[in-house]
Tab-separated table of C-alpha atoms in Angstrom:
chain	number	residue	atom	x	y	z
A	1121	UNK	CA	-48.087	-126.412	14.800
A	1122	UNK	CA	-49.374	-122.384	14.359
A	1123	UNK	CA	-46.816	-120.300	13.017
A	1124	UNK	CA	-47.380	-116.355	13.197
A	1125	UNK	CA	-44.936	-114.075	12.489
A	1126	UNK	CA	-44.747	-109.973	11.276
A	1127	UNK	CA	-41.833	-107.680	11.632
A	1128	UNK	CA	-41.686	-104.116	10.629
A	1129	UNK	CA	-38.509	-102.386	9.005
A	1130	UNK	CA	-37.911	-99.281	6.774
A	1131	UNK	CA	-37.189	-99.109	3.313
A	1132	UNK	CA	-33.714	-97.308	2.993
A	1133	UNK	CA	-35.022	-96.348	-0.430
A	1134	UNK	CA	-38.459	-94.075	0.331
A	1135	UNK	CA	-37.196	-93.887	4.256
A	1136	UNK	CA	-40.780	-95.181	5.125
A	1137	UNK	CA	-41.948	-97.542	7.384
A	1138	UNK	CA	-43.591	-101.391	7.260
A	1139	UNK	CA	-44.590	-104.197	9.203
A	1140	UNK	CA	-44.380	-107.607	7.097
A	1141	UNK	CA	-46.839	-110.833	8.441
A	1142	UNK	CA	-46.925	-114.363	7.200
A	1143	UNK	CA	-48.240	-117.687	9.471
A	1144	UNK	CA	-48.893	-121.372	8.196
A	1145	UNK	CA	-52.396	-122.253	6.725
A	1146	UNK	CA	-52.926	-124.597	8.278
A	1147	UNK	CA	-55.479	-125.622	11.720
A	1148	UNK	CA	-57.927	-127.004	13.233
A	1149	UNK	CA	-61.499	-124.622	13.497
A	1150	UNK	CA	-63.811	-124.785	16.515
A	1151	UNK	CA	-66.931	-124.569	15.471
A	1152	UNK	CA	-69.717	-125.212	18.651
A	1153	UNK	CA	-73.869	-127.184	18.436
A	1154	UNK	CA	-76.013	-126.069	21.340
A	1155	UNK	CA	-77.596	-128.489	23.033
A	1156	UNK	CA	-80.320	-128.748	25.586
A	1157	UNK	CA	-81.405	-131.026	28.208
A	1158	UNK	CA	-82.868	-132.084	30.841
A	1159	UNK	CA	-81.757	-131.976	35.199
A	1160	UNK	CA	-83.469	-131.681	37.475
A	1161	UNK	CA	-83.396	-128.147	37.364
A	1162	UNK	CA	-85.156	-127.764	33.975
A	1163	UNK	CA	-83.854	-127.506	30.724
A	1164	UNK	CA	-79.747	-127.352	31.066
A	1165	UNK	CA	-78.278	-125.644	27.802
A	1166	UNK	CA	-74.764	-124.930	26.773
A	1167	UNK	CA	-72.483	-125.066	23.597
A	1168	UNK	CA	-70.716	-128.577	22.676
A	1169	UNK	CA	-67.217	-127.875	20.709
A	1170	UNK	CA	-66.636	-129.319	16.778
A	1171	UNK	CA	-63.584	-129.238	16.026
A	1172	UNK	CA	-62.414	-129.527	12.504
A	1173	UNK	CA	-59.094	-129.916	10.728
A	1174	UNK	CA	-58.427	-127.158	7.405
A	1175	UNK	CA	-56.874	-124.798	5.915
A	1176	UNK	CA	-57.322	-121.143	7.020
A	1177	UNK	CA	-56.602	-118.307	7.318
A	1178	UNK	CA	-55.231	-116.848	10.231
A	1179	UNK	CA	-54.585	-112.862	8.839
A	1180	UNK	CA	-56.957	-110.352	8.019
A	1181	UNK	CA	-56.847	-106.805	6.941
A	1182	UNK	CA	-59.849	-105.644	8.109
A	1183	UNK	CA	-62.028	-102.725	5.583
A	1184	UNK	CA	-61.498	-99.409	6.332
A	1185	UNK	CA	-59.128	-99.781	8.774
A	1186	UNK	CA	-55.314	-98.883	9.852
A	1187	UNK	CA	-54.289	-102.484	10.976
A	1188	UNK	CA	-53.587	-105.844	10.619
A	1189	UNK	CA	-54.425	-108.781	12.392
A	1190	UNK	CA	-52.957	-112.266	13.036
A	1191	UNK	CA	-54.461	-115.008	15.162
A	1192	UNK	CA	-53.405	-118.788	17.259
A	1193	UNK	CA	-55.462	-120.860	18.923
A	1194	UNK	CA	-59.082	-121.425	18.990
A	1195	UNK	CA	-60.871	-120.073	15.519
A	1196	UNK	CA	-62.082	-116.863	17.046
A	1197	UNK	CA	-66.025	-115.589	16.010
A	1198	UNK	CA	-66.268	-119.570	15.473
A	1199	UNK	CA	-69.695	-120.120	18.375
A	1200	UNK	CA	-73.169	-121.209	16.998
A	1201	UNK	CA	-76.214	-118.993	19.086
A	1202	UNK	CA	-79.616	-119.739	18.980
A	1203	UNK	CA	-82.483	-117.872	19.553
A	1204	UNK	CA	-83.034	-118.829	23.630
A	1205	UNK	CA	-87.069	-117.827	21.882
A	1206	UNK	CA	-87.402	-121.638	20.381
A	1207	UNK	CA	-87.573	-122.195	24.442
A	1208	UNK	CA	-90.625	-119.553	25.628
A	1209	UNK	CA	-92.945	-123.301	26.140
A	1210	UNK	CA	-90.272	-125.141	27.711
A	1211	UNK	CA	-91.304	-124.466	31.244
A	1212	UNK	CA	-88.463	-123.668	32.877
A	1213	UNK	CA	-87.653	-121.535	36.061
A	1214	UNK	CA	-88.168	-117.612	35.446
A	1215	UNK	CA	-84.296	-116.891	36.771
A	1216	UNK	CA	-83.340	-119.653	34.727
A	1217	UNK	CA	-85.107	-118.056	32.006
A	1218	UNK	CA	-83.356	-114.573	31.794
A	1219	UNK	CA	-80.332	-116.334	32.286
A	1220	UNK	CA	-80.138	-117.349	29.510
A	1221	UNK	CA	-81.480	-114.701	27.394
A	1222	UNK	CA	-79.226	-112.755	28.684
A	1223	UNK	CA	-76.067	-115.716	27.995
A	1224	UNK	CA	-77.322	-115.274	24.707
A	1225	UNK	CA	-77.210	-112.087	23.774
A	1226	UNK	CA	-73.739	-111.446	25.819
A	1227	UNK	CA	-72.298	-114.184	23.258
A	1228	UNK	CA	-73.629	-113.200	20.206
A	1229	UNK	CA	-72.675	-109.406	20.494
A	1230	UNK	CA	-68.699	-110.766	21.116
A	1231	UNK	CA	-68.713	-112.926	18.619
A	1232	UNK	CA	-70.396	-109.980	16.675
A	1233	UNK	CA	-67.477	-107.780	17.728
A	1234	UNK	CA	-65.780	-110.222	17.006
A	1235	UNK	CA	-65.702	-110.291	13.938
A	1236	UNK	CA	-65.347	-106.639	12.611
A	1237	UNK	CA	-61.675	-106.972	14.765
A	1238	UNK	CA	-60.707	-109.826	12.099
A	1239	UNK	CA	-63.040	-107.514	9.287
A	1240	UNK	CA	-65.127	-111.009	9.042
A	1241	UNK	CA	-68.476	-108.163	9.347
A	1242	UNK	CA	-66.673	-104.856	7.293
A	1243	UNK	CA	-68.082	-102.287	10.430
A	1244	UNK	CA	-69.580	-99.552	8.567
A	1245	UNK	CA	-68.063	-96.906	7.527
A	1246	UNK	CA	-69.180	-94.034	10.427
A	1247	UNK	CA	-68.417	-96.087	12.429
A	1248	UNK	CA	-64.675	-97.148	11.725
A	1249	UNK	CA	-63.112	-94.529	13.377
A	1250	UNK	CA	-65.141	-94.455	16.584
A	1251	UNK	CA	-64.296	-98.473	16.970
A	1252	UNK	CA	-60.391	-98.381	16.026
A	1253	UNK	CA	-60.486	-95.358	18.405
A	1254	UNK	CA	-61.911	-97.713	20.692
A	1255	UNK	CA	-59.744	-99.983	20.619
A	1256	UNK	CA	-56.367	-98.197	20.441
A	1257	UNK	CA	-57.975	-96.483	23.634
A	1258	UNK	CA	-57.722	-100.335	25.322
A	1259	UNK	CA	-55.086	-101.416	24.033
A	1260	UNK	CA	-52.049	-97.914	25.130
A	1261	UNK	CA	-54.471	-96.574	27.584
A	1262	UNK	CA	-56.137	-100.181	29.469
A	1263	UNK	CA	-52.915	-102.178	28.005
A	1264	UNK	CA	-55.206	-104.756	26.929
A	1265	UNK	CA	-58.222	-105.718	24.177
A	1266	UNK	CA	-61.577	-106.475	27.356
A	1267	UNK	CA	-63.452	-107.633	23.594
A	1268	UNK	CA	-60.479	-109.983	23.748
A	1269	UNK	CA	-60.582	-111.304	27.477
A	1270	UNK	CA	-64.203	-111.664	27.568
A	1271	UNK	CA	-64.225	-113.907	24.147
A	1272	UNK	CA	-61.533	-115.949	25.720
A	1273	UNK	CA	-63.183	-116.338	28.418
A	1274	UNK	CA	-66.531	-117.739	26.444
A	1275	UNK	CA	-64.798	-119.900	24.673
A	1276	UNK	CA	-63.278	-121.664	27.503
A	1277	UNK	CA	-66.437	-122.092	29.017
A	1278	UNK	CA	-67.055	-124.528	26.621
A	1279	UNK	CA	-63.716	-126.093	25.061
A	1280	UNK	CA	-61.623	-125.677	28.584
A	1281	UNK	CA	-58.478	-124.147	27.323
A	1282	UNK	CA	-58.485	-125.788	24.119
A	1283	UNK	CA	-60.332	-123.204	23.189
A	1284	UNK	CA	-58.549	-119.641	23.526
A	1285	UNK	CA	-57.001	-117.580	21.438
A	1286	UNK	CA	-54.286	-114.748	21.368
A	1287	UNK	CA	-53.090	-112.442	18.710
A	1288	UNK	CA	-50.739	-110.341	17.219
A	1289	UNK	CA	-52.178	-106.564	16.174
A	1290	UNK	CA	-49.755	-104.209	13.576
A	1291	UNK	CA	-51.131	-100.731	13.557
A	1292	UNK	CA	-50.248	-98.124	10.886
A	1293	UNK	CA	-49.666	-94.647	12.545
A	1294	UNK	CA	-48.647	-93.129	9.276
A	1295	UNK	CA	-44.459	-92.696	10.285
A	1296	UNK	CA	-44.729	-95.305	12.149
A	1297	UNK	CA	-45.808	-98.843	12.762
A	1298	UNK	CA	-46.210	-100.537	16.120
A	1299	UNK	CA	-46.798	-104.541	17.151
A	1300	UNK	CA	-48.702	-105.324	19.968
A	1301	UNK	CA	-49.079	-109.005	21.274
A	1302	UNK	CA	-52.349	-109.850	23.035
A	1303	UNK	CA	-52.638	-112.875	25.471
A	1304	UNK	CA	-55.680	-115.175	26.176
A	1305	UNK	CA	-56.646	-112.396	29.006
A	1306	UNK	CA	-57.236	-109.956	26.543
A	1307	UNK	CA	-53.052	-108.286	28.486
A	1308	UNK	CA	-51.357	-106.156	25.449
A	1309	UNK	CA	-47.276	-106.135	25.261
A	1310	UNK	CA	-46.764	-102.981	23.299
A	1311	UNK	CA	-43.418	-104.253	20.545
A	1312	UNK	CA	-42.122	-100.187	19.242
A	1313	UNK	CA	-38.168	-102.012	18.184
A	1314	UNK	CA	-37.894	-102.012	14.107
A	1315	UNK	CA	-37.182	-105.272	13.209
A	1316	UNK	CA	-37.326	-106.522	16.166
A	1317	UNK	CA	-40.747	-108.328	15.540
A	1318	UNK	CA	-42.717	-110.462	16.970
A	1319	UNK	CA	-45.207	-114.751	17.185
A	1320	UNK	CA	-47.019	-115.537	18.647
A	1321	UNK	CA	-48.374	-119.932	18.502
A	1322	UNK	CA	-46.390	-122.808	18.957
A	1323	UNK	CA	-43.765	-121.980	15.328
A	1324	UNK	CA	-42.690	-119.358	17.614
A	1325	UNK	CA	-39.655	-120.140	18.874
A	1326	UNK	CA	-38.744	-121.244	16.003
A	1327	UNK	CA	-39.689	-118.056	13.634
A	1328	UNK	CA	-38.157	-115.982	15.990
A	1329	UNK	CA	-34.404	-118.964	16.078
A	1330	UNK	CA	-34.702	-117.981	12.845
A	1331	UNK	CA	-35.114	-114.218	11.912
A	1332	UNK	CA	-32.512	-113.986	14.956
A	1333	UNK	CA	-30.058	-115.494	12.892
A	1334	UNK	CA	-30.444	-114.363	9.131
A	1335	UNK	CA	-31.549	-111.366	9.013
A	1336	UNK	CA	-27.887	-109.495	11.118
A	1337	UNK	CA	-27.322	-108.689	7.651
A	1338	UNK	CA	-30.520	-106.587	6.701
A	1339	UNK	CA	-29.996	-104.812	10.026
A	1340	UNK	CA	-28.813	-101.161	9.844
A	1341	UNK	CA	-29.293	-97.146	11.984
A	1342	UNK	CA	-32.025	-95.307	11.129
A	1343	UNK	CA	-32.162	-92.124	13.220
A	1344	UNK	CA	-29.758	-93.874	15.813
A	1345	UNK	CA	-31.492	-96.844	16.152
A	1346	UNK	CA	-30.367	-100.193	15.196
A	1347	UNK	CA	-33.747	-101.496	12.798
A	1348	UNK	CA	-34.971	-103.392	10.291
A	1349	UNK	CA	-32.884	-101.146	7.406
A	1350	UNK	CA	-34.520	-103.408	4.378
A	1351	UNK	CA	-35.990	-103.177	0.901
A	1352	UNK	CA	-39.440	-104.835	2.114
A	1353	UNK	CA	-39.298	-107.773	-0.624
A	1354	UNK	CA	-35.805	-108.762	1.225
A	1355	UNK	CA	-38.219	-108.461	4.809
A	1356	UNK	CA	-39.932	-110.475	2.743
A	1357	UNK	CA	-37.455	-113.220	1.946
A	1358	UNK	CA	-36.837	-113.523	5.379
A	1359	UNK	CA	-40.282	-113.514	6.737
A	1360	UNK	CA	-41.570	-116.544	4.684
A	1361	UNK	CA	-37.869	-118.448	5.904
A	1362	UNK	CA	-39.073	-118.386	9.145
A	1363	UNK	CA	-42.459	-119.739	8.444
A	1364	UNK	CA	-40.666	-122.170	6.354
A	1365	UNK	CA	-38.903	-123.051	9.104
A	1366	UNK	CA	-41.530	-124.029	11.275
A	1367	UNK	CA	-43.363	-125.832	9.205
A	1368	UNK	CA	-40.577	-128.294	7.995
A	1369	UNK	CA	-40.777	-129.015	12.303
A	1370	UNK	CA	-44.442	-130.526	11.891
A	1371	UNK	CA	-45.190	-133.070	9.930
A	1372	UNK	CA	-48.920	-131.259	9.870
A	1373	UNK	CA	-48.165	-127.705	9.149
A	1374	UNK	CA	-48.307	-126.192	5.732
A	1375	UNK	CA	-49.009	-123.088	3.553
A	1376	UNK	CA	-48.650	-119.280	3.387
A	1377	UNK	CA	-50.107	-116.566	4.263
A	1378	UNK	CA	-48.963	-113.351	3.818
A	1379	UNK	CA	-50.389	-109.501	4.496
A	1380	UNK	CA	-47.681	-106.124	3.657
A	1381	UNK	CA	-48.821	-102.887	4.721
A	1382	UNK	CA	-47.119	-100.548	4.088
A	1383	UNK	CA	-47.798	-96.615	2.774
A	1384	UNK	CA	-50.923	-96.348	3.549
A	1385	UNK	CA	-52.247	-99.388	2.838
A	1386	UNK	CA	-52.556	-102.663	3.277
A	1387	UNK	CA	-52.077	-106.212	0.597
A	1388	UNK	CA	-53.180	-109.614	1.637
A	1389	UNK	CA	-51.794	-112.318	-1.118
A	1390	UNK	CA	-52.997	-115.386	0.168
A	1391	UNK	CA	-55.484	-114.961	-3.639
A	1392	UNK	CA	-53.084	-115.271	-5.550
A	1393	UNK	CA	-50.444	-117.375	-3.692
A	1394	UNK	CA	-53.521	-120.086	-3.560
A	1395	UNK	CA	-53.801	-119.676	-7.695
A	1396	UNK	CA	-50.083	-120.034	-7.928
A	1397	UNK	CA	-50.747	-123.194	-5.744
A	1398	UNK	CA	-52.828	-124.835	-7.786
A	1399	UNK	CA	-51.417	-123.460	-10.989
A	1400	UNK	CA	-47.854	-124.952	-9.039
A	1401	UNK	CA	-49.572	-128.308	-9.133
A	1402	UNK	CA	-51.231	-128.286	-12.191
A	1403	UNK	CA	-48.033	-127.756	-14.185
A	1404	UNK	CA	-46.129	-130.491	-12.072
A	1405	UNK	CA	-49.154	-132.379	-12.588
A	1406	UNK	CA	-48.980	-132.124	-16.856
A	1407	UNK	CA	-44.899	-132.357	-16.470
A	1408	UNK	CA	-45.738	-135.716	-14.633
A	1409	UNK	CA	-47.827	-136.984	-16.510
A	1410	UNK	CA	-46.081	-136.409	-19.625
A	1411	UNK	CA	-41.887	-137.498	-18.266
A	1412	UNK	CA	-44.734	-141.278	-17.447
A	1413	UNK	CA	-45.944	-141.055	-20.663
A	1414	UNK	CA	-42.190	-141.112	-22.122
A	1415	UNK	CA	-40.906	-144.404	-19.848
A	1416	UNK	CA	-43.750	-145.939	-20.670
A	1417	UNK	CA	-43.597	-146.025	-23.949
């Protein structure tokens, strides 16, 4: 089960907006290996999905950007693209060779741009403003992301419907924050309501119900609107509780990842959580060893 949830709120002490994103860390990484086989029409080239369960981060705060992003579904950007020049000495029709180069080039471009969107590959500083402007122009002006649409179509072509990925993007406008939900076709839905929050993944329903049931005490009036009017640490407790409620419904779901966006900053707490978890396991193990030694001596 995957659960990615985000809430926006207002800090009553400062009047400034913030967004908190949280998720589990258990999932399936889908990689692809390229296979060539001889067929009636020459060499047939296709990508074969390779799935592997492991823990990984579903939340990203790309360097130099003004947004944070989470995803659910197939881990994006894992398509393996081989250099088509490897097949220059393999007999095939000219149109097949052109198609080979064209498809390989498109896949490579999509994967690289997806890695930039997720911050796995930093966008050069001189290009960051243009990258974000183009992203927001798509989301607000065109109502979606052609990059997400094309990447999902590419992923589905080699892995079926399981190759789709949906995204939750939180944008910092300075005096306000907004959430965008991007579906498998790249269509975007903007969620402006402070405190309404949004969730994606198979644990979405459980997480949203938890927020609705437990978040009532944190709601308040701000500029004539009912919003999540609470300190970030109180909102964090609510969001982490929602992720925990969802993961408890699935034995194969575990872990926690958190990103907080406030006052122009985006902070990922993944490394801190991993360190605290390691420290807890170590001290728990040491305490248990001492108890067993005491009880058996």
